[in-house]
Each structure stands twice: as C-alpha cells, then as structure tokens.
Amino acid sequence: MMAKNKEPRPPSYAVSVVGLSGTEKDKGNCGVGKSCLCNRFVRSKADEYYPEHTSVLSTIDFGGRVVNNDHFLYWGDVTQSGEDGIECRIHVIEQTEFIDDQTFLPHRSTNLQPYIKRAAASKLQSAEKLMYICTDQLGLEQDFEQKQMPEGKLSIDGFLLCIDVSQGCNRKFDDQLKFVNNLYIQLSKSKKPIIIAATKCDECVDHYLREVQAFASNKKNLVVVETSARFNVNVETCFTALVQMMDKTRGKPKIIPYLDAYKTQRQLVVTATDKFEKLVQTVRDYHATWKTVSNKLKNHPDYEEYINLEGTKKAKNTFSKHIEQLKQEHIRKRKEEYINALPRALNTLLSNLDEIEHLSWSEALKLIEKRPDFHSCFVVLEKTPWDETDHIDKVNDRRIPFDLLTTLEAEKVYQNHVQHLISEKRRVEMKEKFKKTLEKIQFISPGQPWEEVICFVMEDEAFKYITDADSKEVYGRHQREIVEKAKEEFQEMLFEHSELFYDLDLNATPSSDKMSEIHAVLSEEPRYKALQKLAPDRESLLLKHIGFVYHPTKETCLSGQNCMDIKVEQLLANSLLQLDHGRSNLYHDSANIDKVNLFILGKDGLAQELANEIRTQSTDDEYALDGKIYELDLRPVDAKSPYLLTQLWTSTFKPHGCFCVFNSIESLNFIGDCIAKIRAEASQIRRDKYMANLPFTLILANQRDSISKNLPILRHQGQQLANKLQCPFVDVPAGTYPRKFNETQIKQALRGVLEAVKHHFDVVSPVPTIKDLSEADLRIVMCAMCGDPFSVDLILSPFLDSHSCSAAQAGQNNSLMLDKIIGEKRRRIQITILSYHSSIGVRKDELVHGYILVYSAKRKASMGMLRAFLSEVQDTIPVQLVAVTDSQADFFENEAIKELMTEGEHIATEITAKFTALYSLSQYHRQTEVFTLFFSDVLEKKNMIESSYMSDSTRETTNTSEDVFSRSPRGSSLDYNYPDSEDDAEGPPPYSPIGDDVRLLPTPSERSKYRLDLEGNEYPIHSTPLNCHDHERNHKVPPPIKPKPLVPRTNVKKLDPNLLKTIEAGIGKNPRKQPSRVPAAPPEDIDQSDNYAEPIDTIFKHKGGFTDDTYAVPDDSQNRVIKVRNSIVINAQGDEENGFSDRMSKSHGERRPSKYKYKSKTLFSKAKSYYRRTHSDASDDEAFTTSKTKRKGRHRGSEEDPLLSPVETWKGGIDNPAITSDQELDDKKMKKKTHKGKEDKKQKKKAKAFNPPIRRNWESNYFGMPLQDLVTLEKPIPLFVEKCVQFIEDTGLCTEGLYRVSGNKTDQDNIQKQFDQDHDISLESMEVTVNAVAGALKAFFADLPDPLIPYSLHQELLETSKILDRTERLHELKEIVKKFHPVNYDVFKYVITHLNRVSQQYKTNFMTADNLSICFWPTLMRPDFENREFLSTTKIHQSVIETFIQQCQFFFYNGEIVETPNPVACQPPPSNTVQMVEPMVPLQLPPPLQPQLIQPQLPADPLGII
C-alpha cells in the first residue's frame, strides 16, 4: 500500500551533447559551442555562465575526479516542468575530446574508440565522476560544489547535435558538415532521438544556416533549433524539444526562429534593465559603494531578475555609470555655483572700470592674483583640474578654484562684468545727472511729492535714460537730503536765535503768548518757511529744542555724540591719564628724594666749570642743603654737542632738573636753541612727557669784572628767557666774587629743582584731598558750543600741552588744573570746560572767577549762543572771547568769518573783555601765554568777584565772610604789583597770517621802541634792582618812546552824573599831588624831557570844564604804575571799567553787579530786537541808555552813540587776532603813536626788502637756495618739485581738499629732511599722505629767497588785471609771463600746468581754480602784508593766479582761450529798513612785523628761538 501511495519520481532523461571535437587541426581554434550550450542550459543565471571552456588539459586535470580520465563531462541535471505541469529531470552529458597540453594529442582513455563512435555510445560509466562547472574547477574541486554522476553511470536517451553556423576559426564549414554527417550516421544507429542545435546564431552566417537546414531536411524527423548560448536564445527550447521526442506524452514545443526568439529575449532583458536602473537611481549619494548597495537590494525581485539575466558584472557597471553621473551632476552644480559666484568676486576685486576696461582676460587674471583679497575669493589647488580633486566635496568652502577661471565660461563672465560696469557707470552718471537736474530746480521744496515734480523733468535726457524706479529713488534721495538739510538749517536757525529761547522761565512751561512770539519771530526766516510742507516735523523740532533748553544735559544734547561735554571728558580722560602717568613714573618717590640727577647745559666749557664748582662744594658727591644731605649725579654737556638729545635721557640717567648756564648773548642763544630742540623732540617722538616736565633753571655766570658792561643786558635778557620758559632765573648776587659761580647761586638753583620735583609729585598725587581743591586760586569756566567745526583738542591744547597741566579733583571729569606764574607767585587755576548748555547751571549757582567763551567764526549759531549766554553773565566777572577759525587768511577772504570775528571783537570792546583768535592750521595756539593777561585780570578782581557772589548767594547767607576758594598768600587787593615794564603785560608776539609755520615776532607796540622785552617778569626776580636806562645808554639802545598825550574824547555825548561827581571830588581834593605807591627811581636817573604830562581833560571832559590843574603826573621813567589816592588816573596798564569802578567804590560804596547785556549795545539790541517784533512800546536807545553805565574805552564813539566803533577801521579792529585785543594794551598803543614821527620815516627808508620768516629749523643745502642753483639746462624743473608733483598726480589727484587741507607738519619736515640726505628717495616708500607732500611742495616755494613771480612784475600784473576787455587782458598777461626769468618761467609753467590738472578733478577733490588760487597765490607771489596798499589788492592778485590756472593752455601751449563763467561781483547785502543792530566795524588784521625791521643795533634776541 505504501508503495502504491508513494509519489512517483519524475522521469529522468540523459541527453548527450555532441559535435565537432578533436585537435585544433580537426576543429580549428575554437569549439562549436557544446560547452557553452550545456552551461547556459544547466546554469542559466548570468553569473554562472562561463563563455570560455578549454579542452586542452594537463594529465593531472584529465585524471581528476571531474574529467575522471573520460572524454566526456557530466554537467549535472536540470529539473524542468513542461506546459502540462509534468516535471522531468534532464542529465546533461557533453561528449568531447580532451587534448594533452604536452603532446597536443588526445589523452589516452579507457575507451580507445574514436570520437564518432564514443559520442554515439548510449551507455556511459565513470565511477565517482563529479559534475563539471567551469575550467577553474579543475584541480580545485574542493572549492566548488561537488556533485557525482548518479550511480556512476548513465543511459543516453537522446542526442543534441551541435553545428556551429558562425564564421568559425580556421575551420571550413564543409569539413564540419562532413564530420557532422558521419557523426549523425553513428547516432542514428542508436535509434535515439536527435535534434540539431545550430549554435552561435548571434554570429550566424546565413548560408551556413541554410546548409544546416538543408542537411536536416534531407533527414527524417530531424529538427533544427537556432540557438545562441551567449544571449540565452532557444537554449532551453532545443532541450525541451528533445525531451518531447523522448516522451511523446509531452506537448510538442514550438520551434521559434532565432531572430524572433532573440527579440523576445532582448525585450525581457530590456524590461529587467529598466527596472534595475530605476532601482539604482534611488541611490543619490555618489560616494555609495556597490557592496553596500547590493546588500540592500539583494532581496528585491527586480534586482534578482536583472542579476539572473545580465549578471552582477553588468549590474555593477550600471551602478558605476549611475554613480559617475551623480558625481558629474555634482561637479556641474558646483561649477555652476562657482560661475554664478564669479561676478561677485569680480565686483570685489575688479570694481574699478578705468583699471580693467581695456584689459584682456589673461591680463585681468594677473591683476586678480595681486589683490589683497584674492585668497578670500579664490583658492589655488595643488592638483588640477579642480573637478578631479577632493575640493569638489568641500561644500562649505565657497572659494572658487582658480584654475576654473581658464575656462571659456569664466572669460565670458568677465566680459559681461566689464560690460555691466560700463552700463552701470552710465546709469550712475545718468542718475547723478538727474540728481543735479533736480538740484537746479529751485522750487522743489522739502516734502513735495514726486507727482508734482515729474512734469518738469519729462524732457530731461537723464530722466529718459534711467528707469522709473531709479528716478523715484533719486528723487527720494534728493528729498531726504533737502529735508535733512532744511532740518539742520532750521535747528541752526534756532541756535542763532538763542536769545529768543534762553530768556524762558525754566520754572514754568512756555505760555501760548511766548510760543506765538517765537513763531512770529521765526516765521520771518526763510529756513522756517522751508519746512512749510513738513509743519508737524517743524513743530516737533521746535518743541524738541525747547525741551532741550529746559533740560540741557549730555543725554538730551541735540548734537548727540558730538556734545562738547562728552568730547571734553573723553579727551581729558585720555590726555590727563597719559600725562600724569608719565609724570608719576618720573617723580615716583620725589617726596623723600635723597639723590638728585642734574643735567648741566652750557657752552665753551661753562657746563664743566659749574659741575667742578658744585663738586668742590660737595663731599664725595654729597651736598648739604637746608640740613639735609643729597647725593648729586652731575651730567655736564656742551650745548654744541651733537649727542645732546641722546645724553639727556638714558635708561641709567633720568634727570630731575637741568641747569642752563650762560655768560654771553651768544651762549644764551645757544641755551634757547637747545631747549627748543629738547621740547621739539619731546613733542615729535612723544616717548613720555618727561621732557615737557623737566625743570630748567637759568644761571648767569659771573663776569669776574664786576663793572662789566655786558652784565646788565645779560641779566635782563636772561630774565626775559626765564619768564618765557616759566622757569627760575638765578642772577649773580650783589658784590664782588672771584669765581664764576657762587655758593648762593648753586643752593638757590638746587632749591628750585627740589621744589619743582616736589610740586610735580603733588600734582600727580593719586588721592586728591579737600585741600587740593581749596588750594585752587582761580576757577575759570571755558564754554564752547556743541557741534562747532573745530576739534576739542584745539581749544584745550594751550592747557594740555603745558608742562604745568594736571588732572583736577577726582570726579571732575571735565576739569583740569593749571599751575601758572601770575605776578610774583605761582597760582593754581582750575579750568572747567563745558558746553554752553551745561554752563547755564554753573552760571546761576556756582562761583566762577572768569569765563573763556569760545565760538566758531564760521558759525553764526555759535555766536548766537555766546551772545545768549554772555547776556546773563554778571558784569563783575572777567570774560575772554575766543574766535576759532582755520587761519588768518580766512579773515581776508571770507566776509562771513570777518563779520563774526568783528562782532566778537566789538562785543569784547563794549564790555571791556579780552578777545583772542585761535587758528586750527597754526601751532601758535599751543602756548598758554594766550590767556596770561586774562588770568592776571581775573586774579586782580578775585576779591570783588567773590564778594559779589557771597552777597548775592542766598544759599550761604550764614557764612558770607568765608571765601569759597582760599586766597593766595599775596592777597588780591586792587593795589596790585604790576610788572616792571609796560611791555611785560602784552601777550605773546604775533605771527605771519600766511602759511602753517609760526615764528614768534614782536608785537606792534614794540616796533617803535626797538626793544626785545617780549614777556613780563612773571617769576620772582633773584637779582638786585637795575636802572633800565643805564642798560640802554651803555648799549646804545634808543630811549623809551615818549608817551603820546591822550586825544580828547570829544564825541562823548554825556557821562553818568555820579561818575562826574566822583571825578570832580577826586580832582578837587588833590589836583596835582599824586604820590606813587612804588618808590620812584633816583632823580638823576629820570630824564624829564622823556615824558609828556598827561592832560586830565584828555581823560574826562566835563561840560562845565576844568581849566585849572589839568595835568596829572605821568608814569615814572621805569614805566612803573603810579597810583593817585582819591583821584582817577590812567596808569601804564590802561585800566578798564572794572578797575575804574573799583576805585570809585572806595568813596561811593560797592556797585551792585549788573549783567553784560546792559553794558553792550550789541547784546542788548539783539535781545530787544525780538521784543520789538511783537511789541512797540519802547525803543532800543531809550531802554539801553537808561540801563547801561557809560564806560571809557579805546573806541571813540560818535555824537549820537558813544558805543559806535571808530570810523578808522585799521585802528579800530583787532591789533593781533592771533593773540589778544585787550583794552589796556590798546590804550597804551594809542599813547605811543605820535612818537613814531621822523624815526618811523627813517626806519622805513632803512628797511630791507620783504622776506618771509624762515620756517625750517635745520640747515639745508637745497631748500631756501636760489631757484637757479637747483636746475640745469637738461632738467629745468627742480627735482624735489618734480617728485612731489609726480607723487600727487599718481596717488592723490582726486584727494578732497588737495592743497587746502593741511598735512602733518612733522611729515612735511621729514620729507624735506630725507630729500636733503638723499635726492633719489622715493616718496612712495615713505608712506606719507598726499596732503603732507602737497604741504612740503608749498613750503619749497615759500622758502625760496625770491618768489616765483618776481616782485618787479607785480605792479604790471595789477595794472593789466584792470583791463576790461577780456581778450586784451589775457594777451597782456601772456606778454608779462614772457618777461619771467627763463628758470622762473619753466617752473611757473610746470606748476600752473599741474594746478590745472588738479582743477580738472574738482568734482572729486572740490578744488576749483578759484580754490587753488586762494591756496597758492600767497606762496607764488610772496605778499608783503606790511604794505597796506597791497592788502587792498589781494583779491586781484588771487584772481590773476586763478586766470593762469584756468587759461593754462592759452598761456603756455598756444591753445585757445577757455570760456569760463563770468565772476559775479560780491554785492553788499541789502540793508534793512529798520536797523536792528548797530553796524559792525570790519575787523582788520595788522600785518606781522618782519624780523629784520626790529633789530637795528641789538644782538639777536634769545627769545626768538622759542
């Protein structure tokens, strides 16, 4: 039963594959495809198909278990299912013939029959024979699947006869057919089914196939199946057909021709390939590997199907192609990114069209490599090309591979970039042109919409060119500019009307009437009306300004970070910290100093002699002084030593002081030179502040001959230099001494050094105490306006650059302390620098001894704020007005500046204040002497100021007798010890208004006296009194000038009645007798003829008159002040109103302080003018005269108004705006004018030709030499001029403000010094600015002995410029130029041509021909400012230079006359119907006196070197 129920085994068939076999001679180079056919049928998977199977074997392989010494192979079995579902197993045997690889003959086998007979055998037997897989299996059977032939024997059921229909290899097809025919005969004998398999049909030869088919057709039931083992076509079909012949029960398979079967098979492969490729495309990372991907896909049916059909190798190739595509796609994207980024890189590195417009791409690449930003945009790879390196994977590195730029795509990008720059340039030009068109349309107002304007610009060329968006953008920008400008001008207008706001009641909000008044006043201003369409913004600005008036703090300041308080605090924090740090290092342990390092400076061995004398008085270098022993380290150095500066300060020797010894005028000059060098070195190298702090002591050596004639003048000149240096002067003691130096002198000098060292230690004490503040003698407030166009360090430099400047008390961030010798003692002055808005609180609540009010002469608002502030200041407090501008030339060339400077001087004159001008382009302002006279005035009035403050202060009513600041030991009474000389009170000497370099010259008041007393005796004099007339007679000095009797003030309308009573009382009590407070000189020393008596009526003239006793005692012969008790006299200092009223107060009681607005017609009129616009109940004159006290001043008014300025403007202006306009000095000058007379005329005849002051402080064999010595026929242009011009034109032709903006002075000097040493030096290598080179070029011409335009032709140029006909005038000027010396002509032509090129760039450098002529005409023509007639023609001379620049081609190159716009004459402003403010007298600057005009007989003044 079990046997019956057991499933039957599938039938098994053995098929023998036969065909042509044998040696190469028999079958050719290759077989007929039996093995491939078997391989494809048994193992149909592509990976298991081996196209190469060899029949040449070694004996070992032939004897192996696979071949097993047989000439047949067992390929294994295949289980196959038919269409009816019946399975069968087919065993495949291949009958072949193996060839010995040694003999190339068939191997010997157990069956020795020939192949035809063996192949037809139906019984096969081979024990343990293994299945054959591939050739590689032979000898390595253990590495492959081992399957034995069933039972070691098989019975053949059918034959598959293979016939190769391909071309074959060295085999004739006929021979094959013949062999096949014989084989077929043998096979037929077995009675087994036979099928012919036409192999290699993929390489089929048609007629071969036809012959096979013909061969089969001749046989009975012989079927031909066309196969291809390579492409697996009909392989299975031929075996299936054979099985059907063996088993008739099976369905007969359809025999399909090869081509149809091939198409079917290929379609199957293509479908599988598509599915596999889609599967592969899911991989997006080109870094993926086949191993990883195949492991993921091995179970996917599409993957398996493709592997079976095409094999792993093809699948891997398909995958590799996909990965390569991914990589190439990545590279393409990266390249696209780089190409897209290239325009940005080119915009960064090659943004200048002028530079690259004509460059090829290869030239541009070289330029790109030189750019500093090259490596931020590009990367240079070690290996190229870039797409074959790992750089393609650096996705975060956005830099472009440089080798990519060699591609055509990159070159095209570059060409597009150039074209874009060209079009963009055109677009920008058109936008700017359109912007200028808008600027020319005057009716465009702030806030006006674009729609109202567009109709007026429709026909404009630029408007048509640009897009609508661009036009709207340009108009929007234009609107923002004009709105911003209008708002700035509106804000500036509010500051100009400061008087209108600063009289508000700060305890209450502004009333509606006040606001209406403000609007009524402002509505008349065009700047108010300009914001008509932006009324809300205008109202907001006004309310914001009023809010600032109510709450004026740094935080609410309308100037923001430009607030003066912020800038001052920053500057002081940096400057004073650095200053004090340097000092503290130098004087760290100065309180307990026991060793003193002294530097001794002298000439011709004097320094060594003094050192020897000190050592003589010492014991082992220890010196006893005031009960203490000091160790002295002396370092004597000769003044002529070239190592002076290097020896002064070393790491091992740091001096505490310097003794400067002299015994002649020459040695004194050397001392001055050395000190100047030391201080100049300190300012230039800025190694520390030690040099500026180094105490100097001047010591006069004894002349041995006690009656030496030189001693008095040496003493006098030494004292003058000491005053200038603010240092002690040690004189020769009275008596006769055998040695040059006395012990008293040495001790006195040493005490001075110790005191100075201790003083410096006290100054930098790290913990200020209350005592520090109480020691301040004066408190001065300096006020400046926020936003003024000058730097803070300009106005503070007179203090910060002083060696006596130090930080104030901790917490006072806007204050500094200044130690200054005033009178006979050193005073401590606290300077507090505030903005005007911060000063208001100080003015109301705190004690201030004096105000320094700074304003910009370029800004009306600055003057308006000054007026508003000054109006409310009590008139008992001294005031110094300071005008700030660029240079003195501004006064002559700018009417607005001239007007503001004149107004400032006028106000100063009205209120008896002092006036000073500071210039940003000058170095002179860095001297503290600018404010010396002001400090003296403040100190004199200190008691009165404090008394007034205490009496008015309600906060300190219980303590009114106590001083706020401790008084100086000397006291501050009005009986003040004035300096011995009237000249001592004068400020520092003036300087030339032309040029940046400054040389101190004597003041105008000294010109008539030929004296060199340039500074007052501010330091205690350690000498016996001397008779000045003895000095002057011994040295043939002209006698003192006779004081000029004061001119009667005939134009005074009336004086205050109380004042007249005081005058009458004083004269009545003692009309003649006026004893002097200062002892008079011995009678024999007084030359009575040298003094005029002073008629009293020249001072005060009463209507009733005083005909008797009309003379007052004049100054004594030593120019000391004489005080007259109970009477009023004008002393040598020319007392002002404050001093005058102080004297009156002794008999009439204390005058109650008023405000300055009631003393100044200008201030009062400005304030009243606002009131009159809304009220009409009072007049200016009535209000003013009832509230103002008349005063005596330098200006002599008219009958209508005693305050009007004089008509003679030359005398009525500022005598020296660089220094001061002091009422006291002015009165002295008025006295001296009549004494000039004949001496002045003689002096004028003797005066030398005008020469400018020498600006260099070093010797030069080039600069300052005649022009003829610097040129040759081959090189007609001086080398220095050529280098400078070339440098400017190469690097800075477009520099804004070229030749107008001053370069660094140190750089200018260094340029000339370096050129002196090496004429071949390159200016580019010096790394200097264009402005410095321009300044050095101007200095070259300024240093020439004669101006480039000869003086002899100035008059001709002046006359020619008056010719009305333009063409005629130009031809005449051309003829004058031809008269130049050939050398001058060549250089002049070269310079003018250069200036013409500069002017052509005026759009960028803003230097038109007019501006250049303003800067250059004084340099080229060397004006003589001593000549008043010349001053009146300055504008004409400037216009001549402007013409030369404009018409350069016409004058020098025979070109045509260039058409230039006609100059518009400066029309005076229209006068108002109502004169609100009295007219200001134009401010006139007197010319500087030349050095050669003031030195007729005396030796050189040592002060000229400082």
mmCIF file of N, CA and C in Angstrom, residues 851-903:
data_model
loop_
_atom_site.group_PDB
_atom_site.id
_atom_site.type_symbol
_atom_site.label_atom_id
_atom_site.label_comp_id
_atom_site.label_asym_id
_atom_site.label_seq_id
_atom_site.Cartn_x
_atom_site.Cartn_y
_atom_site.Cartn_z
ATOM 1 N N TYR A 851 35.226 133.700 32.725
ATOM 2 C CA TYR A 851 34.724 132.870 31.636
ATOM 3 C C TYR A 851 35.597 133.041 30.405
ATOM 4 N N ILE A 852 35.919 131.912 29.789
ATOM 5 C CA ILE A 852 36.529 131.913 28.458
ATOM 6 C C ILE A 852 35.461 131.412 27.506
ATOM 7 N N LEU A 853 34.911 132.295 26.710
ATOM 8 C CA LEU A 853 33.800 131.955 25.825
ATOM 9 C C LEU A 853 34.340 131.746 24.412
ATOM 10 N N VAL A 854 34.224 130.514 23.950
ATOM 11 C CA VAL A 854 34.766 130.132 22.649
ATOM 12 C C VAL A 854 33.629 130.068 21.637
ATOM 13 N N TYR A 855 33.873 130.584 20.458
ATOM 14 C CA TYR A 855 32.886 130.451 19.390
ATOM 15 C C TYR A 855 33.608 130.251 18.072
ATOM 16 N N SER A 856 32.901 129.647 17.135
ATOM 17 C CA SER A 856 33.455 129.423 15.793
ATOM 18 C C SER A 856 33.133 130.602 14.911
ATOM 19 N N ALA A 857 34.160 131.141 14.293
ATOM 20 C CA ALA A 857 33.949 132.269 13.387
ATOM 21 C C ALA A 857 33.310 131.824 12.078
ATOM 22 N N LYS A 858 33.083 130.534 11.939
ATOM 23 C CA LYS A 858 32.432 130.025 10.734
ATOM 24 C C LYS A 858 30.943 129.775 10.945
ATOM 25 N N ARG A 859 30.448 130.012 12.171
ATOM 26 C CA ARG A 859 29.092 129.574 12.509
ATOM 27 C C ARG A 859 28.348 130.667 13.262
ATOM 28 N N LYS A 860 27.289 131.174 12.664
ATOM 29 C CA LYS A 860 26.503 132.212 13.314
ATOM 30 C C LYS A 860 25.835 131.686 14.581
ATOM 31 N N ALA A 861 25.426 130.419 14.553
ATOM 32 C CA ALA A 861 24.772 129.855 15.729
ATOM 33 C C ALA A 861 25.701 129.874 16.929
ATOM 34 N N SER A 862 26.980 129.676 16.688
ATOM 35 C CA SER A 862 27.948 129.706 17.775
ATOM 36 C C SER A 862 27.990 131.092 18.409
ATOM 37 N N MET A 863 27.988 132.105 17.566
ATOM 38 C CA MET A 863 27.961 133.476 18.092
ATOM 39 C C MET A 863 26.633 133.764 18.776
ATOM 40 N N GLY A 864 25.521 133.248 18.221
ATOM 41 C CA GLY A 864 24.228 133.465 18.855
ATOM 42 C C GLY A 864 24.162 132.857 20.240
ATOM 43 N N MET A 865 24.707 131.658 20.403
ATOM 44 C CA MET A 865 24.725 131.025 21.719
ATOM 45 C C MET A 865 25.621 131.804 22.673
ATOM 46 N N LEU A 866 26.742 132.292 22.176
ATOM 47 C CA LEU A 866 27.633 133.097 23.017
ATOM 48 C C LEU A 866 26.910 134.348 23.498
ATOM 49 N N ARG A 867 26.215 135.031 22.592
ATOM 50 C CA ARG A 867 25.500 136.248 23.000
ATOM 51 C C ARG A 867 24.457 135.942 24.057
ATOM 52 N N ALA A 868 23.694 134.841 23.819
ATOM 53 C CA ALA A 868 22.642 134.494 24.780
ATOM 54 C C ALA A 868 23.235 134.181 26.146
ATOM 55 N N PHE A 869 24.343 133.485 26.165
ATOM 56 C CA PHE A 869 24.966 133.130 27.448
ATOM 57 C C PHE A 869 25.592 134.355 28.109
ATOM 58 N N LEU A 870 26.320 135.136 27.318
ATOM 59 C CA LEU A 870 27.031 136.287 27.869
ATOM 60 C C LEU A 870 26.074 137.332 28.397
ATOM 61 N N SER A 871 24.921 137.440 27.790
ATOM 62 C CA SER A 871 23.967 138.467 28.218
ATOM 63 C C SER A 871 23.588 138.333 29.676
ATOM 64 N N GLU A 872 23.569 137.097 30.182
ATOM 65 C CA GLU A 872 23.125 136.863 31.553
ATOM 66 C C GLU A 872 24.276 136.733 32.541
ATOM 67 N N VAL A 873 25.505 136.930 32.081
ATOM 68 C CA VAL A 873 26.656 136.852 32.975
ATOM 69 C C VAL A 873 26.807 138.181 33.701
ATOM 70 N N GLN A 874 27.133 138.119 35.005
ATOM 71 C CA GLN A 874 27.334 139.350 35.770
ATOM 72 C C GLN A 874 28.557 140.089 35.255
ATOM 73 N N ASP A 875 28.430 141.397 35.184
ATOM 74 C CA ASP A 875 29.497 142.185 34.570
ATOM 75 C C ASP A 875 30.710 142.351 35.476
ATOM 76 N N THR A 876 30.644 141.776 36.679
ATOM 77 C CA THR A 876 31.841 141.813 37.530
ATOM 78 C C THR A 876 32.826 140.700 37.187
ATOM 79 N N ILE A 877 32.365 139.713 36.442
ATOM 80 C CA ILE A 877 33.203 138.552 36.129
ATOM 81 C C ILE A 877 33.940 138.811 34.814
ATOM 82 N N PRO A 878 35.268 138.746 34.818
ATOM 83 C CA PRO A 878 36.027 138.972 33.572
ATOM 84 C C PRO A 878 35.709 137.898 32.530
ATOM 85 N N VAL A 879 35.772 138.319 31.297
ATOM 86 C CA VAL A 879 35.429 137.440 30.184
ATOM 87 C C VAL A 879 36.526 137.516 29.125
ATOM 88 N N GLN A 880 36.852 136.375 28.594
ATOM 89 C CA GLN A 880 37.776 136.292 27.444
ATOM 90 C C GLN A 880 37.002 135.670 26.290
ATOM 91 N N LEU A 881 36.885 136.360 25.170
ATOM 92 C CA LEU A 881 36.239 135.815 23.982
ATOM 93 C C LEU A 881 37.297 135.211 23.076
ATOM 94 N N VAL A 882 37.007 134.033 22.557
ATOM 95 C CA VAL A 882 37.958 133.315 21.693
ATOM 96 C C VAL A 882 37.238 132.943 20.401
ATOM 97 N N ALA A 883 37.704 133.478 19.293
ATOM 98 C CA ALA A 883 37.178 133.121 17.980
ATOM 99 C C ALA A 883 38.071 132.049 17.370
ATOM 100 N N VAL A 884 37.474 131.029 16.796
ATOM 101 C CA VAL A 884 38.227 129.914 16.221
ATOM 102 C C VAL A 884 37.936 129.824 14.735
ATOM 103 N N THR A 885 38.989 129.794 13.948
ATOM 104 C CA THR A 885 38.856 129.554 12.508
ATOM 105 C C THR A 885 40.114 128.837 12.036
ATOM 106 N N ASP A 886 40.255 128.655 10.729
ATOM 107 C CA ASP A 886 41.377 127.874 10.216
ATOM 108 C C ASP A 886 42.677 128.661 10.214
ATOM 109 N N SER A 887 42.655 129.850 9.636
ATOM 110 C CA SER A 887 43.878 130.639 9.518
ATOM 111 C C SER A 887 43.506 132.096 9.406
ATOM 112 N N GLN A 888 44.509 132.959 9.517
ATOM 113 C CA GLN A 888 44.258 134.387 9.396
ATOM 114 C C GLN A 888 43.782 134.766 8.007
ATOM 115 N N ALA A 889 44.139 133.942 7.027
ATOM 116 C CA ALA A 889 43.713 134.248 5.666
ATOM 117 C C ALA A 889 42.201 134.243 5.550
ATOM 118 N N ASP A 890 41.520 133.456 6.405
ATOM 119 C CA ASP A 890 40.059 133.428 6.361
ATOM 120 C C ASP A 890 39.474 134.811 6.590
ATOM 121 N N PHE A 891 40.131 135.595 7.423
ATOM 122 C CA PHE A 891 39.625 136.921 7.740
ATOM 123 C C PHE A 891 39.578 137.801 6.490
ATOM 124 N N PHE A 892 40.591 137.656 5.650
ATOM 125 C CA PHE A 892 40.651 138.482 4.448
ATOM 126 C C PHE A 892 39.768 137.937 3.331
ATOM 127 N N GLU A 893 39.574 136.641 3.313
ATOM 128 C CA GLU A 893 38.959 136.022 2.149
ATOM 129 C C GLU A 893 37.499 135.658 2.355
ATOM 130 N N ASN A 894 37.013 135.647 3.566
ATOM 131 C CA ASN A 894 35.651 135.217 3.835
ATOM 132 C C ASN A 894 34.929 136.315 4.607
ATOM 133 N N GLU A 895 33.938 136.898 3.957
ATOM 134 C CA GLU A 895 33.239 138.013 4.578
ATOM 135 C C GLU A 895 32.447 137.563 5.808
ATOM 136 N N ALA A 896 31.873 136.370 5.749
ATOM 137 C CA ALA A 896 31.089 135.898 6.893
ATOM 138 C C ALA A 896 31.974 135.717 8.120
ATOM 139 N N ILE A 897 33.171 135.144 7.916
ATOM 140 C CA ILE A 897 34.106 134.980 9.031
ATOM 141 C C ILE A 897 34.556 136.341 9.538
ATOM 142 N N LYS A 898 34.835 137.216 8.614
ATOM 143 C CA LYS A 898 35.266 138.562 9.008
ATOM 144 C C LYS A 898 34.191 139.243 9.838
ATOM 145 N N GLU A 899 32.942 139.085 9.447
ATOM 146 C CA GLU A 899 31.841 139.719 10.170
ATOM 147 C C GLU A 899 31.713 139.167 11.587
ATOM 148 N N LEU A 900 31.811 137.830 11.717
ATOM 149 C CA LEU A 900 31.674 137.231 13.048
ATOM 150 C C LEU A 900 32.865 137.564 13.937
ATOM 151 N N MET A 901 34.069 137.592 13.367
ATOM 152 C CA MET A 901 35.226 137.970 14.175
ATOM 153 C C MET A 901 35.127 139.430 14.591
ATOM 154 N N THR A 902 34.641 140.264 13.689
ATOM 155 C CA THR A 902 34.473 141.680 14.023
ATOM 156 C C THR A 902 33.427 141.851 15.110
ATOM 157 N N GLU A 903 32.341 141.105 15.001
ATOM 158 C CA GLU A 903 31.291 141.206 16.018
ATOM 159 C C GLU A 903 31.817 140.767 17.376
#
